């Protein structure tokens, strides 16, 4: 009787600007083949990872592994949320926010060994309208950066930083109407992030106290600030102290609505989307199993 676990590796060939031509060999060299029976699929269009993961659940795979960045994780996690099929992660993105938060190694061999170990946790997931998010979603400046970065030919941190610098001088704060667990707030904000986990990626912490197991999502409102204070704001992000800035307000909640006359693009785990306002956020407690 074959007791090996069926494991599907869904590989995004372009995530993080990294070539993955030798990835299959790395898997076969490091994966415990006495425990797992691997299958490999490569994505070739937006939404393909979600389709493959959905089919894997139907075909009763024991594990689906995202080989890519937070966008790939989002597509696969969205198919696995609410099922008994766990998500594995081999981080290959530009920011790798969820993997960094969960302590999953950024090098392939280390991440594969975590899968061999098969330790698991069940985490909360976020929803914005009909879309899942697992890390951070939001509107404002960071969503506009994600929107522009999506068409940039230079992937990775360098391309992202270039997009940030190009937008900084021209971006204008917007007025938002928020409702958080029934309480109303009117705010003019540079950006608003709704965080299930603390960081965007690359160890930039937008909501230092957020947790994927507390049944809450943190609404981080970054108010308009003088541009000369940008270095200090960046310092706060990477020092896990953004909540100490006078220009930042963090309000935890379970049910959140965000509206604006011009909502603009929305980012969901770093991927830009056009979602009609008002944006309705909620948390679904302990709804996704992750190997970590």
mmCIF file of N, CA, C and O in Angstrom, residues 183-275:
data_model
loop_
_atom_site.group_PDB
_atom_site.id
_atom_site.type_symbol
_atom_site.label_atom_id
_atom_site.label_comp_id
_atom_site.label_asym_id
_atom_site.label_seq_id
_atom_site.Cartn_x
_atom_site.Cartn_y
_atom_site.Cartn_z
ATOM 1 N N UNK A 183 -17.672 51.484 14.322
ATOM 2 C CA UNK A 183 -17.297 52.860 14.660
ATOM 3 C C UNK A 183 -16.782 53.568 13.403
ATOM 4 O O UNK A 183 -15.988 53.017 12.651
ATOM 5 N N UNK A 184 -17.230 54.816 13.193
ATOM 6 C CA UNK A 184 -16.893 55.549 11.970
ATOM 7 C C UNK A 184 -15.689 56.470 12.168
ATOM 8 O O UNK A 184 -15.511 57.070 13.240
ATOM 9 N N UNK A 185 -14.894 56.588 11.109
ATOM 10 C CA UNK A 185 -13.709 57.452 11.114
ATOM 11 C C UNK A 185 -13.624 58.148 9.755
ATOM 12 O O UNK A 185 -13.771 57.492 8.717
ATOM 13 N N UNK A 186 -13.353 59.444 9.749
ATOM 14 C CA UNK A 186 -13.037 60.182 8.523
ATOM 15 C C UNK A 186 -11.556 60.544 8.578
ATOM 16 O O UNK A 186 -11.107 61.181 9.544
ATOM 17 N N UNK A 187 -10.823 60.153 7.554
ATOM 18 C CA UNK A 187 -9.387 60.377 7.569
ATOM 19 C C UNK A 187 -8.891 60.817 6.189
ATOM 20 O O UNK A 187 -9.357 60.327 5.162
ATOM 21 N N UNK A 188 -7.924 61.744 6.199
ATOM 22 C CA UNK A 188 -7.148 62.013 4.988
ATOM 23 C C UNK A 188 -5.857 61.232 5.140
ATOM 24 O O UNK A 188 -5.112 61.430 6.120
ATOM 25 N N UNK A 189 -5.596 60.336 4.205
ATOM 26 C CA UNK A 189 -4.487 59.408 4.397
ATOM 27 C C UNK A 189 -3.617 59.309 3.152
ATOM 28 O O UNK A 189 -4.097 59.373 2.019
ATOM 29 N N UNK A 190 -2.327 59.131 3.395
ATOM 30 C CA UNK A 190 -1.359 58.840 2.346
ATOM 31 C C UNK A 190 -1.590 57.415 1.844
ATOM 32 O O UNK A 190 -1.521 57.146 0.647
ATOM 33 N N UNK A 191 -1.890 56.523 2.782
ATOM 34 C CA UNK A 191 -2.259 55.154 2.421
ATOM 35 C C UNK A 191 -2.907 54.487 3.626
ATOM 36 O O UNK A 191 -2.735 54.922 4.775
ATOM 37 N N UNK A 192 -3.666 53.434 3.353
ATOM 38 C CA UNK A 192 -4.286 52.633 4.408
ATOM 39 C C UNK A 192 -3.987 51.175 4.110
ATOM 40 O O UNK A 192 -4.320 50.668 3.032
ATOM 41 N N UNK A 193 -3.333 50.506 5.052
ATOM 42 C CA UNK A 193 -3.029 49.085 4.910
ATOM 43 C C UNK A 193 -3.862 48.293 5.902
ATOM 44 O O UNK A 193 -4.019 48.708 7.056
ATOM 45 N N UNK A 194 -4.391 47.174 5.452
ATOM 46 C CA UNK A 194 -5.139 46.270 6.321
ATOM 47 C C UNK A 194 -4.321 44.993 6.420
ATOM 48 O O UNK A 194 -4.114 44.292 5.424
ATOM 49 N N UNK A 195 -3.811 44.720 7.626
ATOM 50 C CA UNK A 195 -2.766 43.712 7.787
ATOM 51 C C UNK A 195 -3.256 42.496 8.566
ATOM 52 O O UNK A 195 -3.749 42.630 9.692
ATOM 53 N N UNK A 196 -3.089 41.334 7.951
ATOM 54 C CA UNK A 196 -3.298 40.068 8.653
ATOM 55 C C UNK A 196 -2.004 39.628 9.323
ATOM 56 O O UNK A 196 -2.003 39.081 10.409
ATOM 57 N N UNK A 197 -0.867 39.902 8.661
ATOM 58 C CA UNK A 197 0.449 39.662 9.246
ATOM 59 C C UNK A 197 1.217 40.991 9.270
ATOM 60 O O UNK A 197 0.791 41.958 8.641
ATOM 61 N N UNK A 198 2.330 41.071 9.986
ATOM 62 C CA UNK A 198 2.916 42.388 10.258
ATOM 63 C C UNK A 198 3.600 43.090 9.099
ATOM 64 O O UNK A 198 3.699 44.313 9.110
ATOM 65 N N UNK A 199 4.118 42.344 8.112
ATOM 66 C CA UNK A 199 5.016 43.009 7.167
ATOM 67 C C UNK A 199 4.613 42.829 5.713
ATOM 68 O O UNK A 199 3.986 41.849 5.320
ATOM 69 N N UNK A 200 5.008 43.850 4.911
ATOM 70 C CA UNK A 200 4.842 43.779 3.457
ATOM 71 C C UNK A 200 5.736 42.691 2.858
ATOM 72 O O UNK A 200 5.351 41.946 1.980
ATOM 73 N N UNK A 201 6.960 42.678 3.305
ATOM 74 C CA UNK A 201 8.029 41.865 2.744
ATOM 75 C C UNK A 201 9.335 42.596 2.928
ATOM 76 O O UNK A 201 9.363 43.764 3.318
ATOM 77 N N UNK A 202 10.442 41.888 2.700
ATOM 78 C CA UNK A 202 11.786 42.470 2.883
ATOM 79 C C UNK A 202 11.958 43.068 4.271
ATOM 80 O O UNK A 202 12.707 44.018 4.469
ATOM 81 N N UNK A 203 11.212 42.527 5.255
ATOM 82 C CA UNK A 203 11.275 42.958 6.655
ATOM 83 C C UNK A 203 10.855 44.411 6.864
ATOM 84 O O UNK A 203 11.346 45.084 7.776
ATOM 85 N N UNK A 204 9.930 44.892 6.021
ATOM 86 C CA UNK A 204 9.316 46.213 6.217
ATOM 87 C C UNK A 204 7.992 46.007 6.946
ATOM 88 O O UNK A 204 7.031 45.499 6.369
ATOM 89 N N UNK A 205 7.949 46.396 8.215
ATOM 90 C CA UNK A 205 6.814 46.091 9.094
ATOM 91 C C UNK A 205 5.827 47.253 9.120
ATOM 92 O O UNK A 205 6.097 48.296 9.704
ATOM 93 N N UNK A 206 4.657 47.060 8.516
ATOM 94 C CA UNK A 206 3.633 48.093 8.482
ATOM 95 C C UNK A 206 2.694 48.005 9.688
ATOM 96 O O UNK A 206 2.078 48.993 10.078
ATOM 97 N N UNK A 207 2.599 46.829 10.298
ATOM 98 C CA UNK A 207 1.710 46.633 11.455
ATOM 99 C C UNK A 207 2.420 45.695 12.424
ATOM 100 O O UNK A 207 2.130 44.494 12.458
ATOM 101 N N UNK A 208 3.356 46.220 13.218
ATOM 102 C CA UNK A 208 4.262 45.373 14.001
ATOM 103 C C UNK A 208 3.576 44.391 14.941
ATOM 104 O O UNK A 208 4.149 43.349 15.274
ATOM 105 N N UNK A 209 2.354 44.706 15.383
ATOM 106 C CA UNK A 209 1.688 43.835 16.352
ATOM 107 C C UNK A 209 0.649 42.907 15.735
ATOM 108 O O UNK A 209 -0.051 42.186 16.445
ATOM 109 N N UNK A 210 0.546 42.912 14.410
ATOM 110 C CA UNK A 210 -0.423 42.038 13.755
ATOM 111 C C UNK A 210 -0.015 40.579 13.923
ATOM 112 O O UNK A 210 1.168 40.250 14.039
ATOM 113 N N UNK A 211 -1.016 39.705 13.929
ATOM 114 C CA UNK A 211 -0.767 38.268 14.085
ATOM 115 C C UNK A 211 -1.759 37.503 13.225
ATOM 116 O O UNK A 211 -2.927 37.902 13.109
ATOM 117 N N UNK A 212 -1.309 36.400 12.656
ATOM 118 C CA UNK A 212 -2.195 35.581 11.824
ATOM 119 C C UNK A 212 -3.030 34.612 12.650
ATOM 120 O O UNK A 212 -3.781 33.801 12.098
ATOM 121 N N UNK A 213 -2.939 34.708 13.978
ATOM 122 C CA UNK A 213 -3.692 33.773 14.825
ATOM 123 C C UNK A 213 -4.522 34.483 15.896
ATOM 124 O O UNK A 213 -5.001 33.831 16.821
ATOM 125 N N UNK A 214 -4.717 35.817 15.794
ATOM 126 C CA UNK A 214 -5.424 36.530 16.863
ATOM 127 C C UNK A 214 -6.879 36.849 16.522
ATOM 128 O O UNK A 214 -7.584 37.489 17.308
ATOM 129 N N UNK A 215 -7.351 36.428 15.348
ATOM 130 C CA UNK A 215 -8.739 36.687 14.972
ATOM 131 C C UNK A 215 -9.027 38.141 14.643
ATOM 132 O O UNK A 215 -10.198 38.544 14.576
ATOM 133 N N UNK A 216 -7.973 38.936 14.394
ATOM 134 C CA UNK A 216 -8.131 40.365 14.097
ATOM 135 C C UNK A 216 -7.312 40.710 12.857
ATOM 136 O O UNK A 216 -6.372 40.009 12.493
ATOM 137 N N UNK A 217 -7.685 41.841 12.221
ATOM 138 C CA UNK A 217 -6.831 42.444 11.205
ATOM 139 C C UNK A 217 -6.576 43.887 11.623
ATOM 140 O O UNK A 217 -7.445 44.540 12.195
ATOM 141 N N UNK A 218 -5.357 44.361 11.399
ATOM 142 C CA UNK A 218 -4.949 45.692 11.856
ATOM 143 C C UNK A 218 -5.073 46.705 10.720
ATOM 144 O O UNK A 218 -4.499 46.509 9.644
ATOM 145 N N UNK A 219 -5.809 47.784 10.969
ATOM 146 C CA UNK A 219 -5.957 48.858 9.993
ATOM 147 C C UNK A 219 -4.894 49.906 10.298
ATOM 148 O O UNK A 219 -4.916 50.552 11.353
ATOM 149 N N UNK A 220 -3.941 50.041 9.385
ATOM 150 C CA UNK A 220 -2.833 50.977 9.573
ATOM 151 C C UNK A 220 -3.046 52.186 8.665
ATOM 152 O O UNK A 220 -2.955 52.076 7.443
ATOM 153 N N UNK A 221 -3.343 53.328 9.275
ATOM 154 C CA UNK A 221 -3.611 54.563 8.538
ATOM 155 C C UNK A 221 -2.360 55.429 8.592
ATOM 156 O O UNK A 221 -1.939 55.861 9.669
ATOM 157 N N UNK A 222 -1.752 55.648 7.436
ATOM 158 C CA UNK A 222 -0.576 56.519 7.358
ATOM 159 C C UNK A 222 -1.059 57.883 6.887
ATOM 160 O O UNK A 222 -1.504 58.050 5.750
ATOM 161 N N UNK A 223 -0.992 58.862 7.785
ATOM 162 C CA UNK A 223 -1.454 60.207 7.468
ATOM 163 C C UNK A 223 -0.445 60.928 6.573
ATOM 164 O O UNK A 223 0.712 60.516 6.454
ATOM 165 N N UNK A 224 -0.905 62.002 5.969
ATOM 166 C CA UNK A 224 -0.017 62.838 5.157
ATOM 167 C C UNK A 224 1.145 63.315 6.029
ATOM 168 O O UNK A 224 0.950 63.755 7.160
ATOM 169 N N UNK A 225 2.364 63.209 5.492
ATOM 170 C CA UNK A 225 3.544 63.625 6.258
ATOM 171 C C UNK A 225 4.481 64.402 5.337
ATOM 172 O O UNK A 225 4.468 64.213 4.116
ATOM 173 N N UNK A 226 5.287 65.319 5.911
ATOM 174 C CA UNK A 226 6.232 66.077 5.072
ATOM 175 C C UNK A 226 7.265 65.140 4.435
ATOM 176 O O UNK A 226 7.773 64.236 5.102
ATOM 177 N N UNK A 227 7.579 65.379 3.174
ATOM 178 C CA UNK A 227 8.493 64.479 2.471
ATOM 179 C C UNK A 227 9.883 64.433 3.105
ATOM 180 O O UNK A 227 10.576 63.428 2.999
ATOM 181 N N UNK A 228 10.260 65.520 3.803
ATOM 182 C CA UNK A 228 11.588 65.496 4.411
ATOM 183 C C UNK A 228 11.671 64.471 5.541
ATOM 184 O O UNK A 228 12.767 64.097 5.982
ATOM 185 N N UNK A 229 10.497 63.999 6.020
ATOM 186 C CA UNK A 229 10.486 62.970 7.060
ATOM 187 C C UNK A 229 10.481 61.552 6.491
ATOM 188 O O UNK A 229 10.410 60.587 7.250
ATOM 189 N N UNK A 230 10.563 61.416 5.177
ATOM 190 C CA UNK A 230 10.541 60.091 4.562
ATOM 191 C C UNK A 230 11.622 59.165 5.123
ATOM 192 O O UNK A 230 11.324 58.002 5.434
ATOM 193 N N UNK A 231 12.881 59.620 5.281
ATOM 194 C CA UNK A 231 13.884 58.704 5.856
ATOM 195 C C UNK A 231 13.475 58.181 7.235
ATOM 196 O O UNK A 231 13.712 57.001 7.541
ATOM 197 N N UNK A 232 12.849 59.031 8.052
ATOM 198 C CA UNK A 232 12.405 58.586 9.373
ATOM 199 C C UNK A 232 11.271 57.563 9.258
ATOM 200 O O UNK A 232 11.229 56.570 9.996
ATOM 201 N N UNK A 233 10.338 57.779 8.309
ATOM 202 C CA UNK A 233 9.240 56.839 8.110
ATOM 203 C C UNK A 233 9.786 55.480 7.652
ATOM 204 O O UNK A 233 9.332 54.425 8.113
ATOM 205 N N UNK A 234 10.784 55.516 6.764
ATOM 206 C CA UNK A 234 11.406 54.273 6.297
ATOM 207 C C UNK A 234 12.112 53.571 7.454
ATOM 208 O O UNK A 234 12.026 52.345 7.615
ATOM 209 N N UNK A 235 12.803 54.360 8.301
ATOM 210 C CA UNK A 235 13.454 53.790 9.486
ATOM 211 C C UNK A 235 12.434 53.075 10.361
ATOM 212 O O UNK A 235 12.668 51.948 10.824
ATOM 213 N N UNK A 236 11.276 53.707 10.602
ATOM 214 C CA UNK A 236 10.244 53.084 11.425
ATOM 215 C C UNK A 236 9.779 51.760 10.820
ATOM 216 O O UNK A 236 9.565 50.773 11.531
ATOM 217 N N UNK A 237 9.623 51.747 9.488
ATOM 218 C CA UNK A 237 9.169 50.515 8.822
ATOM 219 C C UNK A 237 10.118 49.357 9.088
ATOM 220 O O UNK A 237 9.684 48.239 9.386
ATOM 221 N N UNK A 238 11.416 49.611 8.974
ATOM 222 C CA UNK A 238 12.385 48.528 9.086
ATOM 223 C C UNK A 238 12.854 48.306 10.524
ATOM 224 O O UNK A 238 13.562 47.337 10.796
ATOM 225 N N UNK A 239 12.410 49.164 11.433
ATOM 226 C CA UNK A 239 12.766 49.022 12.847
ATOM 227 C C UNK A 239 11.585 48.481 13.664
ATOM 228 O O UNK A 239 11.631 48.490 14.887
ATOM 229 N N UNK A 240 10.530 48.068 12.991
ATOM 230 C CA UNK A 240 9.313 47.547 13.644
ATOM 231 C C UNK A 240 8.714 48.562 14.608
ATOM 232 O O UNK A 240 8.137 48.200 15.635
ATOM 233 N N UNK A 241 8.834 49.864 14.277
ATOM 234 C CA UNK A 241 8.367 50.892 15.209
ATOM 235 C C UNK A 241 7.414 51.884 14.551
ATOM 236 O O UNK A 241 7.245 53.001 15.026
ATOM 237 N N UNK A 242 6.792 51.478 13.433
ATOM 238 C CA UNK A 242 5.933 52.406 12.706
ATOM 239 C C UNK A 242 4.760 52.869 13.572
ATOM 240 O O UNK A 242 4.252 53.982 13.412
ATOM 241 N N UNK A 243 4.355 52.030 14.539
ATOM 242 C CA UNK A 243 3.253 52.404 15.422
ATOM 243 C C UNK A 243 3.635 53.526 16.390
ATOM 244 O O UNK A 243 2.766 54.084 17.060
ATOM 245 N N UNK A 244 4.920 53.880 16.448
ATOM 246 C CA UNK A 244 5.362 54.959 17.328
ATOM 247 C C UNK A 244 5.394 56.317 16.618
ATOM 248 O O UNK A 244 5.639 57.347 17.245
ATOM 249 N N UNK A 245 5.139 56.318 15.316
ATOM 250 C CA UNK A 245 5.150 57.573 14.563
ATOM 251 C C UNK A 245 3.861 58.351 14.797
ATOM 252 O O UNK A 245 2.769 57.773 14.821
ATOM 253 N N UNK A 246 3.965 59.672 14.930
ATOM 254 C CA UNK A 246 2.770 60.505 15.097
ATOM 255 C C UNK A 246 1.927 60.551 13.833
ATOM 256 O O UNK A 246 0.773 60.988 13.864
ATOM 257 N N UNK A 247 2.489 60.087 12.718
ATOM 258 C CA UNK A 247 1.756 60.108 11.446
ATOM 259 C C UNK A 247 1.067 58.779 11.144
ATOM 260 O O UNK A 247 0.485 58.611 10.068
ATOM 261 N N UNK A 248 1.137 57.850 12.081
ATOM 262 C CA UNK A 248 0.561 56.520 11.859
ATOM 263 C C UNK A 248 -0.435 56.200 12.967
ATOM 264 O O UNK A 248 -0.166 56.416 14.153
ATOM 265 N N UNK A 249 -1.570 55.676 12.553
ATOM 266 C CA UNK A 249 -2.645 55.285 13.467
ATOM 267 C C UNK A 249 -3.016 53.836 13.142
ATOM 268 O O UNK A 249 -3.292 53.515 11.981
ATOM 269 N N UNK A 250 -2.986 52.958 14.133
ATOM 270 C CA UNK A 250 -3.318 51.547 13.907
ATOM 271 C C UNK A 250 -4.517 51.159 14.762
ATOM 272 O O UNK A 250 -4.499 51.340 15.976
ATOM 273 N N UNK A 251 -5.549 50.641 14.101
ATOM 274 C CA UNK A 251 -6.787 50.269 14.788
ATOM 275 C C UNK A 251 -7.113 48.821 14.424
ATOM 276 O O UNK A 251 -7.397 48.524 13.262
ATOM 277 N N UNK A 252 -7.077 47.902 15.394
ATOM 278 C CA UNK A 252 -7.442 46.521 15.083
ATOM 279 C C UNK A 252 -8.956 46.366 14.963
ATOM 280 O O UNK A 252 -9.723 47.101 15.601
ATOM 281 N N UNK A 253 -9.383 45.419 14.152
ATOM 282 C CA UNK A 253 -10.812 45.179 14.005
ATOM 283 C C UNK A 253 -11.080 43.846 13.335
ATOM 284 O O UNK A 253 -10.161 43.142 12.908
ATOM 285 N N UNK A 254 -12.363 43.521 13.236
ATOM 286 C CA UNK A 254 -12.772 42.269 12.586
ATOM 287 C C UNK A 254 -13.559 42.522 11.301
ATOM 288 O O UNK A 254 -13.461 41.748 10.353
ATOM 289 N N UNK A 255 -14.350 43.604 11.292
ATOM 290 C CA UNK A 255 -15.154 43.941 10.120
ATOM 291 C C UNK A 255 -14.882 45.402 9.791
ATOM 292 O O UNK A 255 -15.137 46.287 10.614
ATOM 293 N N UNK A 256 -14.374 45.653 8.600
ATOM 294 C CA UNK A 256 -13.914 46.998 8.226
ATOM 295 C C UNK A 256 -14.479 47.376 6.865
ATOM 296 O O UNK A 256 -14.519 46.548 5.954
ATOM 297 N N UNK A 257 -14.894 48.631 6.751
ATOM 298 C CA UNK A 257 -15.314 49.175 5.461
ATOM 299 C C UNK A 257 -14.470 50.406 5.166
ATOM 300 O O UNK A 257 -14.236 51.234 6.052
ATOM 301 N N UNK A 258 -13.996 50.526 3.928
ATOM 302 C CA UNK A 258 -13.230 51.696 3.492
ATOM 303 C C UNK A 258 -13.868 52.223 2.210
ATOM 304 O O UNK A 258 -14.039 51.482 1.241
ATOM 305 N N UNK A 259 -14.197 53.525 2.213
ATOM 306 C CA UNK A 259 -14.822 54.133 1.044
ATOM 307 C C UNK A 259 -14.101 55.437 0.728
ATOM 308 O O UNK A 259 -13.466 56.052 1.588
ATOM 309 N N UNK A 260 -14.194 55.847 -0.544
ATOM 310 C CA UNK A 260 -13.591 57.100 -0.990
ATOM 311 C C UNK A 260 -14.205 57.449 -2.330
ATOM 312 O O UNK A 260 -14.649 56.572 -3.078
ATOM 313 N N UNK A 261 -14.231 58.754 -2.633
ATOM 314 C CA UNK A 261 -14.720 59.162 -3.952
ATOM 315 C C UNK A 261 -13.826 58.625 -5.062
ATOM 316 O O UNK A 261 -14.273 58.351 -6.166
ATOM 317 N N UNK A 262 -12.535 58.485 -4.771
ATOM 318 C CA UNK A 262 -11.578 57.954 -5.748
ATOM 319 C C UNK A 262 -10.733 56.902 -5.049
ATOM 320 O O UNK A 262 -9.668 57.192 -4.520
ATOM 321 N N UNK A 263 -11.235 55.668 -5.012
ATOM 322 C CA UNK A 263 -10.546 54.630 -4.250
ATOM 323 C C UNK A 263 -9.238 54.225 -4.924
ATOM 324 O O UNK A 263 -8.280 53.836 -4.265
ATOM 325 N N UNK A 264 -9.183 54.350 -6.275
ATOM 326 C CA UNK A 264 -7.954 54.007 -6.988
ATOM 327 C C UNK A 264 -7.693 52.514 -6.961
ATOM 328 O O UNK A 264 -8.550 51.714 -6.589
ATOM 329 N N UNK A 265 -6.468 52.113 -7.356
ATOM 330 C CA UNK A 265 -6.147 50.679 -7.318
ATOM 331 C C UNK A 265 -6.098 50.169 -5.882
ATOM 332 O O UNK A 265 -5.847 50.926 -4.945
ATOM 333 N N UNK A 266 -6.336 48.886 -5.731
ATOM 334 C CA UNK A 266 -6.248 48.195 -4.437
ATOM 335 C C UNK A 266 -5.175 47.127 -4.589
ATOM 336 O O UNK A 266 -5.104 46.467 -5.625
ATOM 337 N N UNK A 267 -4.305 46.984 -3.583
ATOM 338 C CA UNK A 267 -3.367 45.869 -3.665
ATOM 339 C C UNK A 267 -3.808 44.783 -2.686
ATOM 340 O O UNK A 267 -4.275 45.054 -1.587
ATOM 341 N N UNK A 268 -3.681 43.562 -3.133
ATOM 342 C CA UNK A 268 -4.022 42.392 -2.322
ATOM 343 C C UNK A 268 -2.791 41.493 -2.323
ATOM 344 O O UNK A 268 -2.442 40.915 -3.352
ATOM 345 N N UNK A 269 -2.102 41.436 -1.182
ATOM 346 C CA UNK A 269 -0.820 40.725 -1.090
ATOM 347 C C UNK A 269 0.143 41.182 -2.178
ATOM 348 O O UNK A 269 0.850 40.389 -2.803
ATOM 349 N N UNK A 270 0.152 42.499 -2.418
ATOM 350 C CA UNK A 270 1.095 43.087 -3.358
ATOM 351 C C UNK A 270 0.645 43.097 -4.798
ATOM 352 O O UNK A 270 1.282 43.728 -5.643
ATOM 353 N N UNK A 271 -0.459 42.413 -5.105
ATOM 354 C CA UNK A 271 -0.951 42.365 -6.480
ATOM 355 C C UNK A 271 -2.010 43.443 -6.682
ATOM 356 O O UNK A 271 -2.974 43.513 -5.912
ATOM 357 N N UNK A 272 -1.864 44.306 -7.704
ATOM 358 C CA UNK A 272 -2.832 45.386 -7.906
ATOM 359 C C UNK A 272 -4.125 44.880 -8.540
ATOM 360 O O UNK A 272 -4.109 44.067 -9.463
ATOM 361 N N UNK A 273 -5.250 45.374 -8.026
ATOM 362 C CA UNK A 273 -6.562 45.006 -8.544
ATOM 363 C C UNK A 273 -7.432 46.252 -8.608
ATOM 364 O O UNK A 273 -7.214 47.215 -7.869
ATOM 365 N N UNK A 274 -8.431 46.212 -9.453
ATOM 366 C CA UNK A 274 -9.462 47.237 -9.439
ATOM 367 C C UNK A 274 -10.696 46.624 -8.778
ATOM 368 O O UNK A 274 -11.307 45.709 -9.336
ATOM 369 N N UNK A 275 -11.005 47.098 -7.576
ATOM 370 C CA UNK A 275 -12.143 46.580 -6.814
ATOM 371 C C UNK A 275 -13.072 47.749 -6.521
ATOM 372 O O UNK A 275 -12.634 48.813 -6.076
#
